[in-house]
mmCIF file of C-alpha atoms and ligand atoms in Angstrom:
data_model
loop_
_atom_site.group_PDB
_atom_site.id
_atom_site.type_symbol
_atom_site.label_atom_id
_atom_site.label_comp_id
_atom_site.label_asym_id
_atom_site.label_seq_id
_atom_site.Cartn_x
_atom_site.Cartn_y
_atom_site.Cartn_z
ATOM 1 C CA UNK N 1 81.058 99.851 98.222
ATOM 2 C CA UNK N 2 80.602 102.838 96.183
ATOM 3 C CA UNK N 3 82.216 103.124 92.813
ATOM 4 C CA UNK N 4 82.451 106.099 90.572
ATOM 5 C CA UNK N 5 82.850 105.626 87.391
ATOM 6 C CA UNK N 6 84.495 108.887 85.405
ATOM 7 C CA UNK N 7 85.364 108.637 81.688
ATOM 8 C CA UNK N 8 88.287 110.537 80.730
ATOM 9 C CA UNK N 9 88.218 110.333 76.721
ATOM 10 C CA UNK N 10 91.843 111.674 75.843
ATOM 11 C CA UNK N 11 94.329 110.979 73.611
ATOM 12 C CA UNK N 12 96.437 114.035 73.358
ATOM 13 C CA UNK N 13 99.308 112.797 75.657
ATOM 14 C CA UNK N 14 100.936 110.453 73.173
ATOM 15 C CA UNK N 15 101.013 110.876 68.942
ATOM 16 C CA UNK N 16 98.542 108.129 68.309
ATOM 17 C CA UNK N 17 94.212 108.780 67.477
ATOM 18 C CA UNK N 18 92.208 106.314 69.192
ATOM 19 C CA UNK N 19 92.736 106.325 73.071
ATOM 20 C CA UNK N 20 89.575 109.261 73.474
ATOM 21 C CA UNK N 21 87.404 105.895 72.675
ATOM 22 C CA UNK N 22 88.463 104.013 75.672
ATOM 23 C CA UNK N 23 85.726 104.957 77.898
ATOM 24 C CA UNK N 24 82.928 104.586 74.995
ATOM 25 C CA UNK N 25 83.886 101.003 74.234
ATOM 26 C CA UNK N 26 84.761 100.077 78.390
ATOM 27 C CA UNK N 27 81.178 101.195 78.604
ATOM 28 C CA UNK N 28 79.790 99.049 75.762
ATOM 29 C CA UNK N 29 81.672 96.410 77.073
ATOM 30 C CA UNK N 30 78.942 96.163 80.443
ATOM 31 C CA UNK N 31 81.815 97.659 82.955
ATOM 32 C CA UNK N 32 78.871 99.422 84.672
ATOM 33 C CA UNK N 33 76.253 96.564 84.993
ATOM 34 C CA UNK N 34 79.182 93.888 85.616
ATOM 35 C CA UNK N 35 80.579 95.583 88.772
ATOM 36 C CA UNK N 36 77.137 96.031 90.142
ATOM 37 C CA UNK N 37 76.797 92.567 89.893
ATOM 38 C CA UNK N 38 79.433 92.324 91.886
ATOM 39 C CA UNK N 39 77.292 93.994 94.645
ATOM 40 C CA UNK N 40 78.644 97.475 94.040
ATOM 41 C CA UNK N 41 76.704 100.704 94.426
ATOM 42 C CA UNK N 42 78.440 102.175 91.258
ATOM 43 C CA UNK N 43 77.418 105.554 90.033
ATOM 44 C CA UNK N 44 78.830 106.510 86.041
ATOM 45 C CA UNK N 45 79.560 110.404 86.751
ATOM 46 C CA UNK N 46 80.291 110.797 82.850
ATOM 47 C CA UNK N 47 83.096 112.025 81.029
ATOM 48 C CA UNK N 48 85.360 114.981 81.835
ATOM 49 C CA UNK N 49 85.653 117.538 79.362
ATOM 50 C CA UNK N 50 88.551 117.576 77.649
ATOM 51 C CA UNK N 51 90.455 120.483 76.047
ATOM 52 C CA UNK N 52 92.071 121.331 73.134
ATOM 53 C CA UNK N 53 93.875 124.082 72.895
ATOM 54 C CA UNK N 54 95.015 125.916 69.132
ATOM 55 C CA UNK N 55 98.743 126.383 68.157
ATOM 56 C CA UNK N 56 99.591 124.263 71.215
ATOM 57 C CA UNK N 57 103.555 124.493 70.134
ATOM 58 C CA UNK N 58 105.634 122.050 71.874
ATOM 59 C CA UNK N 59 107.322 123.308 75.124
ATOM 60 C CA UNK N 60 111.381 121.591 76.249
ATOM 61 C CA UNK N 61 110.534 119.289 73.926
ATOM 62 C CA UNK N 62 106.815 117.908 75.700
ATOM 63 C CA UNK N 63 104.002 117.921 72.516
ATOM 64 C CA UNK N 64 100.436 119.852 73.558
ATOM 65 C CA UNK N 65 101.208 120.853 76.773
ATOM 66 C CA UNK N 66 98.483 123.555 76.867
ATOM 67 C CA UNK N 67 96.140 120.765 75.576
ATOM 68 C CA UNK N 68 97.189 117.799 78.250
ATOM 69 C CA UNK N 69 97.947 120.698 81.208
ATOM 70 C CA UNK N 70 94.795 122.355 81.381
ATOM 71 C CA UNK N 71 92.920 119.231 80.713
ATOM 72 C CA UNK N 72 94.730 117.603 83.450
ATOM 73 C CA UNK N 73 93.833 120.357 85.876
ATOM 74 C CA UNK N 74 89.354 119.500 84.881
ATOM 75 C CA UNK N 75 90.777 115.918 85.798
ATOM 76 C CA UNK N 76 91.704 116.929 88.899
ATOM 77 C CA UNK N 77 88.493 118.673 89.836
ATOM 78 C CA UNK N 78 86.180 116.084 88.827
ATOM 79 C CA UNK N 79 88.060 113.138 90.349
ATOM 80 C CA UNK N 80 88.407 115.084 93.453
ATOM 81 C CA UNK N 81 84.155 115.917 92.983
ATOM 82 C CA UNK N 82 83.828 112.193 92.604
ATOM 83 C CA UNK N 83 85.708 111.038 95.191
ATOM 84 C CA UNK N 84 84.040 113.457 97.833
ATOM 85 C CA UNK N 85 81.000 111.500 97.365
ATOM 86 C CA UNK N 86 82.204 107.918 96.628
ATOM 87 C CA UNK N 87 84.137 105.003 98.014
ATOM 88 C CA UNK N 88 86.451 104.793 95.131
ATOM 89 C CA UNK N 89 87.015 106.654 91.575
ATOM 90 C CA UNK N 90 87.048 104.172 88.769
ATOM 91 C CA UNK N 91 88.829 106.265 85.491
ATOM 92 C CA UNK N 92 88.307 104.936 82.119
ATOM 93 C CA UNK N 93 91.114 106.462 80.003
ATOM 94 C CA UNK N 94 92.235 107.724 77.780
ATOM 95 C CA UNK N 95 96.008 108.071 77.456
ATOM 96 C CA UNK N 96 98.213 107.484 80.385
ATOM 97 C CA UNK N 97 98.960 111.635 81.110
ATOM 98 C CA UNK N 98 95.756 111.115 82.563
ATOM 99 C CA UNK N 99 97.341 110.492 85.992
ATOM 100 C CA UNK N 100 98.185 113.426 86.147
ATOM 101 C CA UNK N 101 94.829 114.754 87.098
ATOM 102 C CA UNK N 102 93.527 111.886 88.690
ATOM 103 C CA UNK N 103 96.918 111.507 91.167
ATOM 104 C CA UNK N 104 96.424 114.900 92.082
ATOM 105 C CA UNK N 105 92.633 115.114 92.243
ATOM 106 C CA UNK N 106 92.975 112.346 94.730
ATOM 107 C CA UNK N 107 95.340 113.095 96.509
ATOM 108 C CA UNK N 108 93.563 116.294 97.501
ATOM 109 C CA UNK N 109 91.347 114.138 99.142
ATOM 110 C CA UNK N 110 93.776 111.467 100.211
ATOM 111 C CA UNK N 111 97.007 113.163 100.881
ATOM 112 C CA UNK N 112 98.336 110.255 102.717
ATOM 113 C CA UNK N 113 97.553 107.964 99.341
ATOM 114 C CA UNK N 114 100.348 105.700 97.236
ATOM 115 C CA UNK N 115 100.962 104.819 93.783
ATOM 116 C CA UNK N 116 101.304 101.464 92.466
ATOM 117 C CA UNK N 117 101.951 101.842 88.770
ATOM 118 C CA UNK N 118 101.237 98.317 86.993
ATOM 119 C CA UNK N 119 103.080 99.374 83.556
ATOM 120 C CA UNK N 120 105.831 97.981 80.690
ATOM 121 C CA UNK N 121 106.488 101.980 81.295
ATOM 122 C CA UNK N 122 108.235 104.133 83.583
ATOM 123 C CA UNK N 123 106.497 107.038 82.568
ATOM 124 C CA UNK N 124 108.718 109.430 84.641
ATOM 125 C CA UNK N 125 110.494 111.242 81.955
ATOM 126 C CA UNK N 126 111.621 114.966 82.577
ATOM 127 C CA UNK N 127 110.616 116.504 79.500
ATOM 128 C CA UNK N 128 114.317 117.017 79.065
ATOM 129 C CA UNK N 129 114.882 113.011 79.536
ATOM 130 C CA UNK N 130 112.027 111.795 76.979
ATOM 131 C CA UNK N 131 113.019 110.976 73.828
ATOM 132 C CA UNK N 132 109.320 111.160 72.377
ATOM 133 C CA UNK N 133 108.064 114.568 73.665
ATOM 134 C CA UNK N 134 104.872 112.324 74.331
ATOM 135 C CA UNK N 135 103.104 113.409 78.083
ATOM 136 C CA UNK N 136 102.663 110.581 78.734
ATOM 137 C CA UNK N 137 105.482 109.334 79.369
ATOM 138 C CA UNK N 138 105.879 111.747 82.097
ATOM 139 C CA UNK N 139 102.924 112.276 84.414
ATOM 140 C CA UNK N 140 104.939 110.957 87.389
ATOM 141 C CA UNK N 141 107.653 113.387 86.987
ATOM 142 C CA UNK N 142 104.973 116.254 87.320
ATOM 143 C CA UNK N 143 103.920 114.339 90.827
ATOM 144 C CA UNK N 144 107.008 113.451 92.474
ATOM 145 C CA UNK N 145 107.941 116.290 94.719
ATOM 146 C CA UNK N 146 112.075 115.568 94.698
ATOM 147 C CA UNK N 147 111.901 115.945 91.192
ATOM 148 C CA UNK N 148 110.650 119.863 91.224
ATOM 149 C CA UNK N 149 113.862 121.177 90.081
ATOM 150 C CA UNK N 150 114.438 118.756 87.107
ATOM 151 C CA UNK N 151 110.868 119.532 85.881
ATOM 152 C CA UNK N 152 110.222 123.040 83.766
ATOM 153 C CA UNK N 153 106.956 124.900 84.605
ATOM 154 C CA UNK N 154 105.340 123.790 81.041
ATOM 155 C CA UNK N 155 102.565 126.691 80.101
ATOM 156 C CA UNK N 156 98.811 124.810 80.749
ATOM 157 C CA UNK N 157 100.587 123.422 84.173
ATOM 158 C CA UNK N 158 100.725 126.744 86.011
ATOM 159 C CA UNK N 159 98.047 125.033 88.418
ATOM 160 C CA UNK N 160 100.085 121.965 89.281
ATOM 161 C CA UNK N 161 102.232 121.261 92.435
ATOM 162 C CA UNK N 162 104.152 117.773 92.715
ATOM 163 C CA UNK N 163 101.703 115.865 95.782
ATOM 164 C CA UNK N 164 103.549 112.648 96.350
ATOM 165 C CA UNK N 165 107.065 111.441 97.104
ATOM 166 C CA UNK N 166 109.208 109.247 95.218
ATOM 167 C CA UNK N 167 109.275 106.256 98.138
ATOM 168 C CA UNK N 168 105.352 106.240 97.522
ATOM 169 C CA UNK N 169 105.443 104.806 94.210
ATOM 170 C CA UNK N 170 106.003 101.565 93.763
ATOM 171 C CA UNK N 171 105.911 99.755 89.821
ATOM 172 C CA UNK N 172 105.089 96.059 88.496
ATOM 173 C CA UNK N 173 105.660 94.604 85.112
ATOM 174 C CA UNK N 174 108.323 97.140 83.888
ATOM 175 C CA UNK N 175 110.364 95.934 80.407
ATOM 176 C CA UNK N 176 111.442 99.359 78.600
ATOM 177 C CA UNK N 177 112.474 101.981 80.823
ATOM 178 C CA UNK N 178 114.674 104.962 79.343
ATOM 179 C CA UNK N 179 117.931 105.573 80.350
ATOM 180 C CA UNK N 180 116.565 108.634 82.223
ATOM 181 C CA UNK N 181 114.056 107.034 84.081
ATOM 182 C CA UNK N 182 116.723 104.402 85.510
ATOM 183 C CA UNK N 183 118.373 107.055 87.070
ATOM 184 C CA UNK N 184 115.668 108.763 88.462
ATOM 185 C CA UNK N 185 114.551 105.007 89.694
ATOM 186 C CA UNK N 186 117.554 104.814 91.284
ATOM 187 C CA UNK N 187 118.448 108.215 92.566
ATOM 188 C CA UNK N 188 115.482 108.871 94.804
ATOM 189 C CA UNK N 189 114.927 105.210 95.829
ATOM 190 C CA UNK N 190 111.674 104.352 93.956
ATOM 191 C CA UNK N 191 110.417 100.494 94.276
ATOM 192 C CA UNK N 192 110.414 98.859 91.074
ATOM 193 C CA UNK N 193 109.884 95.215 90.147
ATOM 194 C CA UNK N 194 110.456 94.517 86.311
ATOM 195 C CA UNK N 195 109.473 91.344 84.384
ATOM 196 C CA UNK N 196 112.944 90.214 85.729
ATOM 197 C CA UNK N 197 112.013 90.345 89.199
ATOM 198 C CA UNK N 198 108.336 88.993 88.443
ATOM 199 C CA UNK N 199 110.497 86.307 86.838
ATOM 200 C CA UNK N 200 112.898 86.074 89.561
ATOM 201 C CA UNK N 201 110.524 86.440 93.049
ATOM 202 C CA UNK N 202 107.083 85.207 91.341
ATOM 203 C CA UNK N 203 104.190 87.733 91.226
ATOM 204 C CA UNK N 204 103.162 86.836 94.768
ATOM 205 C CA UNK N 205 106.404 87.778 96.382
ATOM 206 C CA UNK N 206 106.133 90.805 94.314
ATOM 207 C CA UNK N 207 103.131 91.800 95.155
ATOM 208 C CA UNK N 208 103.582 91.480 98.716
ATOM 209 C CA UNK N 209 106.610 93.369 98.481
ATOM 210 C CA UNK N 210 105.831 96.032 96.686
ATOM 211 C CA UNK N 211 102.782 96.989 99.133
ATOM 212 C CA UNK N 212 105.221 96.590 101.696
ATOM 213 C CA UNK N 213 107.316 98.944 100.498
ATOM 214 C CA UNK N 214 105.632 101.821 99.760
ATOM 215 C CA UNK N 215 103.087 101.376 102.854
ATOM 216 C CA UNK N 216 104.784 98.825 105.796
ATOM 217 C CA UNK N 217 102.053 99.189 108.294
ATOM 218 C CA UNK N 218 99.270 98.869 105.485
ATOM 219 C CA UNK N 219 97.046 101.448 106.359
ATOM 220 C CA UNK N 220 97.627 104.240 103.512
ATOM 221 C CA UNK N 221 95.106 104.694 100.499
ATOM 222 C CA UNK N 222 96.032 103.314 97.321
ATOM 223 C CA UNK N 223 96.026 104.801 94.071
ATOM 224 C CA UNK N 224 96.437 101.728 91.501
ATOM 225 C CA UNK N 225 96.993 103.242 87.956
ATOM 226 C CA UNK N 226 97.146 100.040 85.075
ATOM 227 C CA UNK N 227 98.440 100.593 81.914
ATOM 228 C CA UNK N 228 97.208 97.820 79.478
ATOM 229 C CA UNK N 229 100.357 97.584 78.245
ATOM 230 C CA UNK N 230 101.570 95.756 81.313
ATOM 231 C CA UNK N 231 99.712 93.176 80.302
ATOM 232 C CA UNK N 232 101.581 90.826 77.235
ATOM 233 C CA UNK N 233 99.959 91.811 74.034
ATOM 234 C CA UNK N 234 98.829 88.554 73.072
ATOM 235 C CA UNK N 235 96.300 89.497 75.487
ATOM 236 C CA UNK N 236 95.904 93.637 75.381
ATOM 237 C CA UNK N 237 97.079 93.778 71.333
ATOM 238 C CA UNK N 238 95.194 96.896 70.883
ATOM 239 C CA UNK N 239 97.422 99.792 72.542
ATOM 240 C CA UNK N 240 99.874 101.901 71.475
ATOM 241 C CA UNK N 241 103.405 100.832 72.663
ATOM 242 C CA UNK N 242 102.728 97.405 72.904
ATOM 243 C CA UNK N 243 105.995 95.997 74.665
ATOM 244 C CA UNK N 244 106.325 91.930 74.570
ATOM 245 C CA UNK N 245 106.788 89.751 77.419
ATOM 246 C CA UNK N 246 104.335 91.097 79.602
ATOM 247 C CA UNK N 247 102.367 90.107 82.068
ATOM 248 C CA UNK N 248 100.149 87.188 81.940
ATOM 249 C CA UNK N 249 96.454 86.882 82.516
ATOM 250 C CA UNK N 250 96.636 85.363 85.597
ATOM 251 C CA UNK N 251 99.832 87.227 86.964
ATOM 252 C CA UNK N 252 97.442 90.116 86.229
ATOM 253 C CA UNK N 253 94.822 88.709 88.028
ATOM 254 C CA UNK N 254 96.633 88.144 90.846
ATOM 255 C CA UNK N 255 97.617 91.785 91.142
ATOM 256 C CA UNK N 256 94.172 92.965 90.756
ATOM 257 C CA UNK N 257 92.962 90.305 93.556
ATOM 258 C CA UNK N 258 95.533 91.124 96.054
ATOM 259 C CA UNK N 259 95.273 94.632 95.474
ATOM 260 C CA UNK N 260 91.149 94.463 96.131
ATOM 261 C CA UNK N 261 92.077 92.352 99.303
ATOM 262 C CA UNK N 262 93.494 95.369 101.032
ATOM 263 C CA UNK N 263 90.234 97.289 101.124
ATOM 264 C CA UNK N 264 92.219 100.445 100.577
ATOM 265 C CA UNK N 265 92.180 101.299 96.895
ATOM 266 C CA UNK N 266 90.741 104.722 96.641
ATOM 267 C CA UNK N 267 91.229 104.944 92.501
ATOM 268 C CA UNK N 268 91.979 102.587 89.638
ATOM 269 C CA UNK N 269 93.240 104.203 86.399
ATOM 270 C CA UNK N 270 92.191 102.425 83.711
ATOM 271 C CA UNK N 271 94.922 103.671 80.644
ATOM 272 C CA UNK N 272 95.925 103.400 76.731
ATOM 273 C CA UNK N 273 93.175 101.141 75.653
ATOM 274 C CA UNK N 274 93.331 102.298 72.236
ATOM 275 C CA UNK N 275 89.980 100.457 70.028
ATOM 276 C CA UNK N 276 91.293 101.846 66.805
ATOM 277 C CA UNK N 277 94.308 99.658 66.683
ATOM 278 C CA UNK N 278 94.436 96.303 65.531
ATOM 279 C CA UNK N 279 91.337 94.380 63.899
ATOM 280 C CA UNK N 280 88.129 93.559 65.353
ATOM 281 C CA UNK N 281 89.658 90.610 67.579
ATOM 282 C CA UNK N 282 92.366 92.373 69.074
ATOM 283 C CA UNK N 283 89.821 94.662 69.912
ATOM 284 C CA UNK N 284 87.279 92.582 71.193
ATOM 285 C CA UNK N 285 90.427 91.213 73.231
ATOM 286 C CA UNK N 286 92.028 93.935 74.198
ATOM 287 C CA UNK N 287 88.412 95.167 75.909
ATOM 288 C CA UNK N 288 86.962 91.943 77.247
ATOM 289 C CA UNK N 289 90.649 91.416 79.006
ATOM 290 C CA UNK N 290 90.589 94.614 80.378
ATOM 291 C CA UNK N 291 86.837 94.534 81.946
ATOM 292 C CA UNK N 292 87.988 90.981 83.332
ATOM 293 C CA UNK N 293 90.395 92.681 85.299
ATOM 294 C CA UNK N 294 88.714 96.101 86.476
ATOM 295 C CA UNK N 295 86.294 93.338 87.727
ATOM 296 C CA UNK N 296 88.712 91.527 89.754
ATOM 297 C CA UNK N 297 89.822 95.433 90.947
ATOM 298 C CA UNK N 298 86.578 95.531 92.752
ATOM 299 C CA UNK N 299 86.543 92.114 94.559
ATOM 300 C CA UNK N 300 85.235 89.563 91.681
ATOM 301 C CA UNK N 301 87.574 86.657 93.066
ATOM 302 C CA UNK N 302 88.409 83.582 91.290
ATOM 303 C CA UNK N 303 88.095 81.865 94.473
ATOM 304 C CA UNK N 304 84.228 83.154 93.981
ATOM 305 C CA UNK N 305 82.314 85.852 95.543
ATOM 306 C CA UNK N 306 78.780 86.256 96.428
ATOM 307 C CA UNK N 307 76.921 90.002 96.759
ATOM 308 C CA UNK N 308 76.702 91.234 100.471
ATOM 309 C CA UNK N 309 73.738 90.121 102.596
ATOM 310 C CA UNK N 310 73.626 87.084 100.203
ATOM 311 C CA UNK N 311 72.828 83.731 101.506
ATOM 312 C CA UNK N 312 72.056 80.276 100.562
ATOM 313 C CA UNK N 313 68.204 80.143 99.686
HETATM 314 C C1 DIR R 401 108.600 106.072 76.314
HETATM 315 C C2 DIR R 401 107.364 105.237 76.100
HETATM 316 N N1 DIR R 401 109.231 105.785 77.585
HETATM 317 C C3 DIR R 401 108.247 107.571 76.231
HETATM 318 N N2 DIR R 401 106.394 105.448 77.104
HETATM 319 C C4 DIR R 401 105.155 104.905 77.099
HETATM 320 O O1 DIR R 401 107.679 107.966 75.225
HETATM 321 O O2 DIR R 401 108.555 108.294 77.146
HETATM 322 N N3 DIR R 401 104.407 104.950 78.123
HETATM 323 N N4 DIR R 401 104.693 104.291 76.049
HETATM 324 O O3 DIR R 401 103.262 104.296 78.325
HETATM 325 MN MN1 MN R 402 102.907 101.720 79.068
HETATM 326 MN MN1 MN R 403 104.539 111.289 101.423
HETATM 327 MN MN1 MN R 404 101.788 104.097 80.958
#
């Protein structure tokens, strides 16, 4: 299998410094050399250049949306660059606006793709629903085609046309959604399972559920976008909006694993990895839990694995 890694060192989608280092210390960490001991062909295609644009004045009430617009639209180009030549597009965020280039990068190769967003967040605010201004927050409400007419035309986002529909997006691990994004939820049908329903159905029922519902004949591509945040923060501590009772390792794990069994991911968003907050062992944490999961992502299996080709010598 052939991986691409893309670095995508951002951090102007929320109010917070530190999230531009994600990618540096995912890297550090060995995420290239452990998935190709995995077996993978992977290829690291660098970081995207990011922008930042002067007097980027806050638009309805979103912050830098000059800044996270226009670098969303070199997202776009890369991941779609990326994924012309590999397997699957492996983004190391960054903030989590970054899915707005890398959903619509790849979904200019894979229209056809869904979204499973594996988040404490919603992050389908209007720019009129958010509270926080923060983009990110709201990259799905860019994406989602039914809500075109809810969504203003921020300046930097000129470029950008919603590519997926709201029954294609399906979420896990939900705990603080805004009032807004409820009713969006609701309105137009998306699939969400909170920590209530992990609670409720177990994270196998909910897994199998959820990739039911967005794809029932399971043959569409899969764009898997993972906030750390779903995670509990016991385990990711070093993030911005850390959100407790989260997922645990292994309900994580299982996600990841089940996910990787369908041999249809086409790109995992790696987001909000922030090194800068907490101390040295939250950091250390928040990383080495992070790279345990990207490797389960791309078929490291509890259960064991071996390389292909590989037999007993
Ligand atoms: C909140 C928090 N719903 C907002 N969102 C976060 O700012 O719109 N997303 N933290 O990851
Ligand atoms: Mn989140
Ligand atoms: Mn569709
Ligand atoms: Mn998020």
């Amino acid at each position: 299998e052939r991986i691409g890694v893309l670095g995508i060192p951002f951090s102007k989608g929320q109010s917070r410094v530190g999230t531009e280092y994600g990618p540096e210390v995912l890297r550090n960490g060995g995420i290239v050399r452990k998935l190709q001991n995995l077996g993978c062909h992977v290829q690291d295609h660098g970081d995207v250049e990011v922008i930042q644009v002067e007097n980027d004045d806050p638009e309805e009430n979103a912050k830098n949306p000059r800044t996270v617009g226009l670098t969303s639209k070199l997202i776009a180009d890369k991941v779609e660059r990326v994924l012309r030549s590999e397997d699957i597009c492996l983004g190391l965020g960054g903030d989590h606006s970054m899915a707005i280039g890398t959903i619509a990068g790849n979904a200019r190769v894979e229209p056809d793709l869904v979204v499973l967003w594996i988040d404490a967040h919603a992050d389908i605010n209007t720019p009129m629903t958010s509270d926080s201004g923060n983009i990110h927050g709201m990259p799905l409400a860019f994406l989602v085609r039914e809500l075109e007419s809810y969504v203003p035309k921020l300046p930097g986002f000129e470029w950008l046309s919603p590519c997926i529909h709201a029954k294609d997006i399906a979420y896990i691990g939900l705990r603080d959604v805004d009032a807004g994004e409820r009713k969006i939820i609701e309105k137009f049908g998306i699939t969400a399972f909170s920590m209530q329903e992990v609670d409720k159905y177990g994270i196998n029922e909910v897994v199998e559920r959820a990739l039911r519902a967005v794809d029932p004949e399971g043959k569409r591509p899969i764009h898997l976008s993972f906030d750390v945040d779903a995670m509990d923060p016991t385990l990711t501590p070093s993030t911005g909006t850390p959100v407790i009772g989260g997922l645990s390792l292994r309900e994580t794990y299982y996600i990841a694993e089940e996910v990787a069994r369908t041999g249809r991911l086409s790109m995992v968003d790696v987001a909000e990895v922030n090194p800068l907050l907490g101390d040295e062992k939250d950091k250390k944490l928040t990383v080495d839990m992070t790279i345990s999961v990207i490797q389960r992502f791309f078929g490291n299996r509890r259960g064991g694995c071996y390389p292909p080709g590989y037999d007993i010598p």
